[in-house]
Structures are given as C-alpha cells and as structure tokens.
Amino acid sequence: MQAIGIPLYGAPEVLTLVERPRPSTAQGQILIRVAAAAVNPTDLMLRAGELDAYMTGFPLPFTPGMDASGTVVETGPGVTDLAPGDRVMAFVNPFTPLGGAQAEYITVPADQAVRIPEALPLAESAGLPMNGLTAHQALDLLALPPGATVAVTGGAGALGGYTVELARHRGLRVLADADEADRELLTRLGADVVVPRGATADETVAAYRAAAPGGVDGLVDAAVLGEPALGAVRDGGALVRCRPYELAATRGITVHQAFVIAHPDRKAALTELAALAAEGAVTLRTAGLFPASEAAHAHTLLERGGVRGRLILTF
C-alpha cells in the first residue's frame, strides 16, 4: 500500500509517497481502507522535527495524520460493534510504530472509530475526529454550566469553529474573536458576540474584556494566544491550552491542557460528534480536497495560515 512518508525533517517538499506493508488486525482492532485523511497542525510539527521526542525508536519514514474516514475491511477478535463494509471515521495516534492516518490502509482500536451517518459525505467526514475531539475535551475540562460564558480564541479556524458550535449546543454564551471578514461566519456558527481580532494578543484580549468587563467564565485558547489570554478570564475562572505552552496560573484561574490522545472516552465523544454533524449542529467545513500526491501543497497552504476549514487528502 502507499502512505505519506516523512523520510527526514524539513519543509513540505520532504513529504513523499512510500510503499508500506498493508497492516493486519489484532485483538480489538479494525482495518480501514482509507478514503480520506485530514492535515493537522500536528502533522506540520511532526514533519518539521518539533515532535522528535515522541518518535524515538520508531522507524523512518514517519507517516503523519490523526484522523481518517473510510470503509472497514476486516475486524479483529473481540470487535462486535463494527463490521466489514461499515463507513467509519476514526481518530489515529501517529506516535506508534504503525504511524498515522495518511495511508491507504490503517488499523486502529475499535474504540477510536464510529460509523458515519448516511447523511454525511465520506471524504469530508475525515475532517471531524481530531479537531472535534479536541473541542469536546476542552469543553469537558471547563465543565461550565448552561448559561455560563466561554471565550474561544481563533473561532474561525477548524478547532475554534467546532468549539463554538459545541459550546452553543451545550447552552453556553459564546464569545469569539475574528477579523471582520470572518464575522458573518462566526455568527453563523453560533457565536453570541464576535470581538475584533487585534494586531497583537494583548489587543485581542482587550477586546474580550470590553465585551465581558468582568471576564469570561472559561476560555479555550485555540489560537494559542498564550499568557495574555488569562486577561480575558474572570478571577477563579478557567482556561484550556490547546497546545502545550508554559503558563503560570494567577487570580485563582485553573489552567487545563487539552491532549486529545488522553481523551477519556473517544468512542462516546465521536458518536456524539457524528450525530451532531448529521443533525447540522456541527458543520463539516472542508477547505479543500487533494489527492495524497499533493500532501506537500496541503502542508504549504496550512502553514500560510488563514485556512477556513479542513484540508483533506484523498486516497
């Protein structure tokens, strides 16, 4: 089978199609014929060598990718809820010897995959698992009651957009920042208040404070504003980091770290996300579909920034 390979760290041009043996299933696993796999910021970090510490002992070339959609080909012993022929979407952990989602065939634990409702297109569904699970985990960590106020930095991005929609579905009052060109998009996704994005993190936080003078109850830092984001949170509130960075808590603010690999119940969360997407409460936003041979181009687009939706590779 073919897979996207990272034979050495570097720019997008290092990506290449490589031949790998088709994986087999073990206890509790399923084999998926991949239709599509999304490109994530984590893939860019892996390709650039920023995650080398996680790849120790794994053979080159590395295969990136953390979410995929496709069709079940085979089930391993102990799998009872999925069967060959099922259309599924799956979360994939790339920090294993088998590598990530961007391959013609992948094996994953059955508890990391769910059926795709008939109302959803197969390829575009690949854009939901990774960012959807991260948004789900972030809101679970905040554990805000209905009616509470949550800020979502970078609400127009893929992660931010899912967080806005899930927060609105949970009955939260949602504030999100955006450039003027994205104001209508965020309103459509469900933001109650769209604050102007400043040229600096401090300017953006000042806009949040103007909209919520007492501070928000919780904040999901999808845009990685970092330490300044604390200024938008009320005393005793909470903040979720969506990427690791150093942050000293202050004013009684609780700081959480979203780490999707550690999501406590991916199966239940993916099932909920798929149902919400079928209902239209969560939107599959696809910025572009590219053949796997154009992986380098997709990486370049994502690195430039400003992508609204998911970039998806098809197999």
mmCIF file of C-alpha atoms in Angstrom:
data_model
loop_
_atom_site.group_PDB
_atom_site.id
_atom_site.type_symbol
_atom_site.label_atom_id
_atom_site.label_comp_id
_atom_site.label_asym_id
_atom_site.label_seq_id
_atom_site.Cartn_x
_atom_site.Cartn_y
_atom_site.Cartn_z
ATOM 1 C CA MET A 1 0.000 0.000 0.000
ATOM 2 C CA GLN A 2 1.004 3.647 -0.344
ATOM 3 C CA ALA A 3 1.365 6.089 2.526
ATOM 4 C CA ILE A 4 2.594 9.632 3.068
ATOM 5 C CA GLY A 5 6.161 9.441 4.327
ATOM 6 C CA ILE A 6 8.475 11.803 6.184
ATOM 7 C CA PRO A 7 11.926 10.401 5.347
ATOM 8 C CA LEU A 8 13.696 13.341 7.013
ATOM 9 C CA TYR A 9 12.681 16.508 8.786
ATOM 10 C CA GLY A 10 12.263 19.685 6.785
ATOM 11 C CA ALA A 11 9.998 21.771 4.576
ATOM 12 C CA PRO A 12 6.819 20.404 2.931
ATOM 13 C CA GLU A 13 8.872 19.187 -0.016
ATOM 14 C CA VAL A 14 10.315 16.335 2.085
ATOM 15 C CA LEU A 15 6.932 14.598 2.009
ATOM 16 C CA THR A 16 6.772 11.669 -0.367
ATOM 17 C CA LEU A 17 4.617 8.659 -1.183
ATOM 18 C CA VAL A 18 6.185 5.484 0.181
ATOM 19 C CA GLU A 19 5.334 1.790 -0.029
ATOM 20 C CA ARG A 20 4.427 0.015 3.217
ATOM 21 C CA PRO A 21 3.070 -3.438 4.018
ATOM 22 C CA ARG A 22 -0.681 -3.492 4.495
ATOM 23 C CA PRO A 23 -1.285 -3.738 8.258
ATOM 24 C CA SER A 24 -3.180 -6.596 9.863
ATOM 25 C CA THR A 25 -5.616 -6.561 12.755
ATOM 26 C CA ALA A 26 -5.029 -7.704 16.314
ATOM 27 C CA GLN A 27 -7.347 -8.057 19.307
ATOM 28 C CA GLY A 28 -9.850 -5.209 19.425
ATOM 29 C CA GLN A 29 -8.672 -3.582 16.175
ATOM 30 C CA ILE A 30 -10.235 -2.847 12.792
ATOM 31 C CA LEU A 31 -8.620 -2.495 9.374
ATOM 32 C CA ILE A 32 -9.853 0.514 7.386
ATOM 33 C CA ARG A 33 -9.498 1.180 3.675
ATOM 34 C CA VAL A 34 -8.863 4.917 3.902
ATOM 35 C CA ALA A 35 -10.899 7.238 1.701
ATOM 36 C CA ALA A 36 -9.507 10.451 3.155
ATOM 37 C CA ALA A 37 -7.289 11.799 5.926
ATOM 38 C CA ALA A 38 -7.097 15.369 7.197
ATOM 39 C CA VAL A 39 -3.973 17.512 7.552
ATOM 40 C CA ASN A 40 -3.444 18.956 11.028
ATOM 41 C CA PRO A 41 -1.012 21.428 12.619
ATOM 42 C CA THR A 42 0.443 18.409 14.451
ATOM 43 C CA ASP A 43 1.438 16.976 11.054
ATOM 44 C CA LEU A 44 3.370 20.150 10.293
ATOM 45 C CA MET A 45 5.141 19.953 13.647
ATOM 46 C CA LEU A 46 5.990 16.284 13.073
ATOM 47 C CA ARG A 47 7.365 17.000 9.603
ATOM 48 C CA ALA A 48 9.469 19.904 10.901
ATOM 49 C CA GLY A 49 11.043 17.807 13.666
ATOM 50 C CA GLU A 50 9.336 19.582 16.549
ATOM 51 C CA LEU A 51 7.930 16.289 17.861
ATOM 52 C CA ASP A 52 11.088 14.233 17.534
ATOM 53 C CA ALA A 53 10.988 13.291 21.226
ATOM 54 C CA TYR A 54 7.724 11.407 20.584
ATOM 55 C CA MET A 55 9.213 9.414 17.674
ATOM 56 C CA THR A 56 12.176 7.861 19.472
ATOM 57 C CA GLY A 57 12.602 4.238 18.424
ATOM 58 C CA PHE A 58 10.140 4.382 15.515
ATOM 59 C CA PRO A 59 11.469 3.634 12.026
ATOM 60 C CA LEU A 60 11.693 6.211 9.264
ATOM 61 C CA PRO A 61 9.867 7.251 7.200
ATOM 62 C CA PHE A 62 7.187 8.510 9.613
ATOM 63 C CA THR A 63 3.561 8.683 8.460
ATOM 64 C CA PRO A 64 1.561 11.668 9.768
ATOM 65 C CA GLY A 65 -2.170 12.099 10.266
ATOM 66 C CA MET A 66 -4.558 11.952 13.203
ATOM 67 C CA ASP A 67 -7.984 11.467 11.619
ATOM 68 C CA ALA A 68 -9.367 9.489 8.719
ATOM 69 C CA SER A 69 -12.530 8.227 7.103
ATOM 70 C CA GLY A 70 -13.039 5.094 5.099
ATOM 71 C CA THR A 71 -14.570 1.622 4.992
ATOM 72 C CA VAL A 72 -13.978 -1.257 7.382
ATOM 73 C CA VAL A 73 -12.242 -4.135 5.589
ATOM 74 C CA GLU A 74 -11.599 -6.508 8.478
ATOM 75 C CA THR A 75 -12.274 -6.743 12.205
ATOM 76 C CA GLY A 76 -10.013 -8.336 14.777
ATOM 77 C CA PRO A 77 -11.036 -10.641 17.610
ATOM 78 C CA GLY A 78 -13.302 -9.035 20.171
ATOM 79 C CA VAL A 79 -14.804 -6.395 17.877
ATOM 80 C CA THR A 80 -18.595 -6.651 17.911
ATOM 81 C CA ASP A 81 -19.911 -3.167 17.123
ATOM 82 C CA LEU A 82 -18.325 -2.686 13.677
ATOM 83 C CA ALA A 83 -18.287 -4.939 10.606
ATOM 84 C CA PRO A 84 -16.722 -5.082 7.138
ATOM 85 C CA GLY A 85 -18.422 -2.616 4.825
ATOM 86 C CA ASP A 86 -19.206 -0.060 7.534
ATOM 87 C CA ARG A 87 -18.374 3.544 6.657
ATOM 88 C CA VAL A 88 -16.386 4.928 9.577
ATOM 89 C CA MET A 89 -14.384 7.886 10.774
ATOM 90 C CA ALA A 90 -11.511 7.352 13.173
ATOM 91 C CA PHE A 91 -9.025 9.086 15.424
ATOM 92 C CA VAL A 92 -5.490 7.847 14.781
ATOM 93 C CA ASN A 93 -2.444 8.102 17.043
ATOM 94 C CA PRO A 94 0.598 8.770 14.808
ATOM 95 C CA PHE A 95 3.048 8.268 17.669
ATOM 96 C CA THR A 96 3.206 4.488 17.208
ATOM 97 C CA PRO A 97 5.321 2.150 15.055
ATOM 98 C CA LEU A 98 2.447 1.901 12.536
ATOM 99 C CA GLY A 99 2.308 5.664 12.093
ATOM 100 C CA GLY A 100 -0.629 7.919 11.370
ATOM 101 C CA ALA A 101 -3.751 8.161 9.258
ATOM 102 C CA GLN A 102 -2.341 9.211 5.893
ATOM 103 C CA ALA A 103 -2.124 5.796 4.244
ATOM 104 C CA GLU A 104 -4.280 3.612 2.018
ATOM 105 C CA TYR A 105 -4.949 1.207 4.905
ATOM 106 C CA ILE A 106 -4.763 1.745 8.655
ATOM 107 C CA THR A 107 -5.509 -0.335 11.719
ATOM 108 C CA VAL A 108 -6.946 1.368 14.795
ATOM 109 C CA PRO A 109 -8.512 0.217 18.053
ATOM 110 C CA ALA A 110 -12.249 -0.163 17.526
ATOM 111 C CA ASP A 111 -12.896 2.295 20.353
ATOM 112 C CA GLN A 112 -11.341 5.043 18.198
ATOM 113 C CA ALA A 113 -13.765 4.627 15.293
ATOM 114 C CA VAL A 114 -17.515 5.092 14.779
ATOM 115 C CA ARG A 115 -19.946 4.646 11.909
ATOM 116 C CA ILE A 116 -20.581 7.664 9.710
ATOM 117 C CA PRO A 117 -24.284 8.543 9.426
ATOM 118 C CA GLU A 118 -25.638 8.191 5.892
ATOM 119 C CA ALA A 119 -26.316 11.942 5.807
ATOM 120 C CA LEU A 120 -22.592 12.719 5.910
ATOM 121 C CA PRO A 121 -20.188 12.542 2.946
ATOM 122 C CA LEU A 122 -17.386 10.033 3.402
ATOM 123 C CA ALA A 123 -14.324 12.117 2.481
ATOM 124 C CA GLU A 124 -15.378 15.287 4.306
ATOM 125 C CA SER A 125 -16.040 13.279 7.478
ATOM 126 C CA ALA A 126 -12.274 12.835 7.817
ATOM 127 C CA GLY A 127 -12.123 16.432 8.984
ATOM 128 C CA LEU A 128 -14.137 15.865 12.152
ATOM 129 C CA PRO A 129 -12.377 13.433 14.549
ATOM 130 C CA MET A 130 -9.183 15.245 15.609
ATOM 131 C CA ASN A 131 -10.474 18.795 15.969
ATOM 132 C CA GLY A 132 -13.905 17.649 17.092
ATOM 133 C CA LEU A 133 -12.410 15.533 19.885
ATOM 134 C CA THR A 134 -10.128 18.387 20.958
ATOM 135 C CA ALA A 135 -13.065 20.801 21.144
ATOM 136 C CA HIS A 136 -15.122 18.202 23.031
ATOM 137 C CA GLN A 137 -12.303 17.584 25.512
ATOM 138 C CA ALA A 138 -11.666 21.303 26.036
ATOM 139 C CA LEU A 139 -15.301 21.965 26.935
ATOM 140 C CA ASP A 140 -15.398 18.913 29.195
ATOM 141 C CA LEU A 141 -12.329 20.232 31.037
ATOM 142 C CA LEU A 142 -14.017 23.602 31.576
ATOM 143 C CA ALA A 143 -17.224 21.854 32.731
ATOM 144 C CA LEU A 144 -19.220 25.092 32.534
ATOM 145 C CA PRO A 145 -22.959 25.033 33.319
ATOM 146 C CA PRO A 146 -25.516 26.185 30.736
ATOM 147 C CA GLY A 147 -25.676 29.959 30.626
ATOM 148 C CA ALA A 148 -22.015 30.435 31.541
ATOM 149 C CA THR A 149 -19.769 32.487 29.279
ATOM 150 C CA VAL A 150 -16.943 30.935 27.253
ATOM 151 C CA ALA A 151 -14.427 32.665 25.002
ATOM 152 C CA VAL A 152 -12.970 30.829 22.000
ATOM 153 C CA THR A 153 -9.827 32.364 20.534
ATOM 154 C CA GLY A 154 -9.375 31.773 16.826
ATOM 155 C CA GLY A 155 -13.034 30.882 16.413
ATOM 156 C CA ALA A 156 -12.915 30.967 12.620
ATOM 157 C CA GLY A 157 -10.332 28.169 12.427
ATOM 158 C CA ALA A 158 -11.153 24.483 12.289
ATOM 159 C CA LEU A 159 -10.713 23.807 16.016
ATOM 160 C CA GLY A 160 -12.224 27.128 17.017
ATOM 161 C CA GLY A 161 -15.270 26.623 14.829
ATOM 162 C CA TYR A 162 -16.060 23.202 16.291
ATOM 163 C CA THR A 163 -15.599 24.618 19.784
ATOM 164 C CA VAL A 164 -18.020 27.474 19.070
ATOM 165 C CA GLU A 165 -20.657 25.079 17.728
ATOM 166 C CA LEU A 166 -20.298 22.575 20.580
ATOM 167 C CA ALA A 167 -20.362 25.342 23.187
ATOM 168 C CA ARG A 168 -23.534 26.779 21.696
ATOM 169 C CA HIS A 169 -25.079 23.283 21.632
ATOM 170 C CA ARG A 170 -24.291 22.948 25.351
ATOM 171 C CA GLY A 171 -26.140 26.155 26.131
ATOM 172 C CA LEU A 172 -23.135 28.374 26.759
ATOM 173 C CA ARG A 173 -22.877 32.050 25.851
ATOM 174 C CA VAL A 174 -20.076 32.170 23.308
ATOM 175 C CA LEU A 175 -17.630 34.975 22.601
ATOM 176 C CA ALA A 176 -15.097 34.541 19.800
ATOM 177 C CA ASP A 177 -12.586 36.784 18.058
ATOM 178 C CA ALA A 178 -12.272 37.227 14.313
ATOM 179 C CA ASP A 179 -11.194 39.529 11.542
ATOM 180 C CA GLU A 180 -14.049 41.477 10.008
ATOM 181 C CA ALA A 181 -14.105 39.119 7.023
ATOM 182 C CA ASP A 182 -14.944 36.198 9.336
ATOM 183 C CA ARG A 183 -17.608 37.942 11.431
ATOM 184 C CA GLU A 184 -20.534 36.519 9.463
ATOM 185 C CA LEU A 185 -19.016 33.015 9.596
ATOM 186 C CA LEU A 186 -18.714 33.078 13.377
ATOM 187 C CA THR A 187 -22.235 34.386 13.768
ATOM 188 C CA ARG A 188 -23.459 31.532 11.577
ATOM 189 C CA LEU A 189 -21.506 29.010 13.673
ATOM 190 C CA GLY A 190 -23.268 30.283 16.783
ATOM 191 C CA ALA A 191 -21.106 32.925 18.451
ATOM 192 C CA ASP A 192 -23.247 35.304 20.512
ATOM 193 C CA VAL A 193 -20.586 38.022 20.443
ATOM 194 C CA VAL A 194 -17.837 38.421 17.852
ATOM 195 C CA VAL A 195 -14.987 40.597 19.120
ATOM 196 C CA PRO A 196 -12.424 42.167 16.763
ATOM 197 C CA ARG A 197 -9.103 40.390 16.500
ATOM 198 C CA GLY A 198 -6.279 42.771 17.292
ATOM 199 C CA ALA A 199 -2.835 43.015 15.751
ATOM 200 C CA THR A 200 -1.434 41.579 18.987
ATOM 201 C CA ALA A 201 -2.672 39.122 21.595
ATOM 202 C CA ASP A 202 -2.986 41.966 24.104
ATOM 203 C CA GLU A 203 -5.250 43.906 21.743
ATOM 204 C CA THR A 204 -7.443 40.856 21.208
ATOM 205 C CA VAL A 205 -7.720 40.253 24.954
ATOM 206 C CA ALA A 206 -8.626 43.921 25.480
ATOM 207 C CA ALA A 207 -11.500 43.420 23.027
ATOM 208 C CA TYR A 208 -12.724 40.434 25.049
ATOM 209 C CA ARG A 209 -12.595 42.494 28.237
ATOM 210 C CA ALA A 210 -14.584 45.266 26.580
ATOM 211 C CA ALA A 211 -17.262 42.710 25.624
ATOM 212 C CA ALA A 212 -17.173 40.975 29.038
ATOM 213 C CA PRO A 213 -15.891 43.542 31.566
ATOM 214 C CA GLY A 214 -15.970 41.064 34.443
ATOM 215 C CA GLY A 215 -14.113 38.427 32.446
ATOM 216 C CA VAL A 216 -15.436 35.208 30.926
ATOM 217 C CA ASP A 217 -16.037 32.065 32.981
ATOM 218 C CA GLY A 218 -13.846 29.942 30.733
ATOM 219 C CA LEU A 219 -11.607 30.323 27.700
ATOM 220 C CA VAL A 220 -10.499 27.836 25.055
ATOM 221 C CA ASP A 221 -7.221 29.077 23.577
ATOM 222 C CA ALA A 222 -7.498 27.588 20.098
ATOM 223 C CA ALA A 223 -5.416 30.434 18.614
ATOM 224 C CA VAL A 224 -2.595 29.911 21.150
ATOM 225 C CA LEU A 225 -2.604 33.484 22.443
ATOM 226 C CA GLY A 226 -0.671 32.224 25.437
ATOM 227 C CA GLU A 227 -0.235 34.138 28.699
ATOM 228 C CA PRO A 228 -2.172 37.264 27.599
ATOM 229 C CA ALA A 229 -5.323 35.119 27.273
ATOM 230 C CA LEU A 230 -5.543 34.956 31.067
ATOM 231 C CA GLY A 231 -6.546 38.610 30.983
ATOM 232 C CA ALA A 232 -9.883 37.707 29.387
ATOM 233 C CA VAL A 233 -10.806 35.279 32.201
ATOM 234 C CA ARG A 234 -12.504 36.283 35.427
ATOM 235 C CA ASP A 235 -10.954 35.624 38.819
ATOM 236 C CA GLY A 236 -11.493 31.959 39.662
ATOM 237 C CA GLY A 237 -12.317 31.058 36.059
ATOM 238 C CA ALA A 238 -10.591 28.515 33.843
ATOM 239 C CA LEU A 239 -8.506 28.363 30.680
ATOM 240 C CA VAL A 240 -7.760 25.431 28.361
ATOM 241 C CA ARG A 241 -4.489 25.320 26.423
ATOM 242 C CA CYS A 242 -4.942 23.554 23.094
ATOM 243 C CA ARG A 243 -1.192 23.252 22.553
ATOM 244 C CA PRO A 244 1.469 22.879 25.230
ATOM 245 C CA TYR A 245 2.977 26.139 26.456
ATOM 246 C CA GLU A 246 4.173 27.386 29.812
ATOM 247 C CA LEU A 247 1.526 29.288 31.734
ATOM 248 C CA ALA A 248 1.602 30.226 35.402
ATOM 249 C CA ALA A 249 -1.892 30.391 36.917
ATOM 250 C CA THR A 250 -2.941 33.651 38.547
ATOM 251 C CA ARG A 251 -6.016 35.139 40.237
ATOM 252 C CA GLY A 252 -7.289 31.667 41.067
ATOM 253 C CA ILE A 253 -7.664 30.725 37.408
ATOM 254 C CA THR A 254 -7.461 26.986 36.723
ATOM 255 C CA VAL A 255 -5.295 26.101 33.713
ATOM 256 C CA HIS A 256 -6.073 22.878 31.823
ATOM 257 C CA GLN A 257 -4.269 21.145 28.953
ATOM 258 C CA ALA A 258 -6.268 19.543 26.132
ATOM 259 C CA PHE A 259 -4.387 16.478 24.892
ATOM 260 C CA VAL A 260 -6.591 14.505 22.546
ATOM 261 C CA ILE A 261 -4.589 11.280 22.901
ATOM 262 C CA ALA A 262 -5.633 11.332 26.567
ATOM 263 C CA HIS A 263 -9.360 11.890 25.872
ATOM 264 C CA PRO A 264 -11.046 9.564 28.396
ATOM 265 C CA ASP A 265 -13.840 8.276 26.118
ATOM 266 C CA ARG A 266 -13.155 8.816 22.436
ATOM 267 C CA LYS A 267 -15.835 6.347 21.312
ATOM 268 C CA ALA A 268 -18.666 8.157 23.072
ATOM 269 C CA ALA A 269 -17.384 11.566 22.009
ATOM 270 C CA LEU A 270 -17.015 10.545 18.356
ATOM 271 C CA THR A 271 -20.510 9.037 18.398
ATOM 272 C CA GLU A 272 -21.911 12.313 19.736
ATOM 273 C CA LEU A 273 -19.960 14.374 17.195
ATOM 274 C CA ALA A 274 -21.136 12.231 14.282
ATOM 275 C CA ALA A 275 -24.761 12.557 15.387
ATOM 276 C CA LEU A 276 -24.467 16.328 15.815
ATOM 277 C CA ALA A 277 -22.895 16.630 12.371
ATOM 278 C CA ALA A 278 -25.750 14.619 10.843
ATOM 279 C CA GLU A 279 -28.226 16.966 12.560
ATOM 280 C CA GLY A 280 -26.399 20.059 11.316
ATOM 281 C CA ALA A 281 -25.432 21.217 14.817
ATOM 282 C CA VAL A 282 -21.772 20.674 13.908
ATOM 283 C CA THR A 283 -20.584 21.679 10.443
ATOM 284 C CA LEU A 284 -18.150 19.712 8.298
ATOM 285 C CA ARG A 285 -16.119 22.611 6.933
ATOM 286 C CA THR A 286 -13.811 21.468 4.138
ATOM 287 C CA ALA A 287 -11.339 23.992 2.748
ATOM 288 C CA GLY A 288 -10.013 21.644 0.078
ATOM 289 C CA LEU A 289 -9.726 18.032 -1.094
ATOM 290 C CA PHE A 290 -6.372 16.988 -2.553
ATOM 291 C CA PRO A 291 -5.003 13.679 -3.845
ATOM 292 C CA ALA A 292 -2.429 12.185 -1.490
ATOM 293 C CA SER A 293 0.300 13.016 -4.007
ATOM 294 C CA GLU A 294 -0.319 16.715 -3.234
ATOM 295 C CA ALA A 295 0.384 16.432 0.503
ATOM 296 C CA ALA A 296 3.236 18.954 0.269
ATOM 297 C CA HIS A 297 0.867 21.522 -1.252
ATOM 298 C CA ALA A 298 -1.659 20.975 1.555
ATOM 299 C CA HIS A 299 1.091 21.468 4.155
ATOM 300 C CA THR A 300 2.153 24.700 2.448
ATOM 301 C CA LEU A 301 -1.406 26.045 2.491
ATOM 302 C CA LEU A 302 -1.877 25.214 6.164
ATOM 303 C CA GLU A 303 1.458 26.818 7.084
ATOM 304 C CA ARG A 304 0.481 30.060 5.349
ATOM 305 C CA GLY A 305 -2.494 30.375 7.701
ATOM 306 C CA GLY A 306 -5.960 31.736 7.090
ATOM 307 C CA VAL A 307 -7.412 28.341 6.128
ATOM 308 C CA ARG A 308 -11.114 28.193 6.956
ATOM 309 C CA GLY A 309 -11.994 24.533 7.340
ATOM 310 C CA ARG A 310 -10.037 21.307 6.884
ATOM 311 C CA LEU A 311 -7.513 20.389 4.219
ATOM 312 C CA ILE A 312 -8.112 16.739 3.355
ATOM 313 C CA LEU A 313 -6.016 14.218 1.433
ATOM 314 C CA THR A 314 -7.862 11.561 -0.564
ATOM 315 C CA PHE A 315 -6.691 8.009 -1.268
#
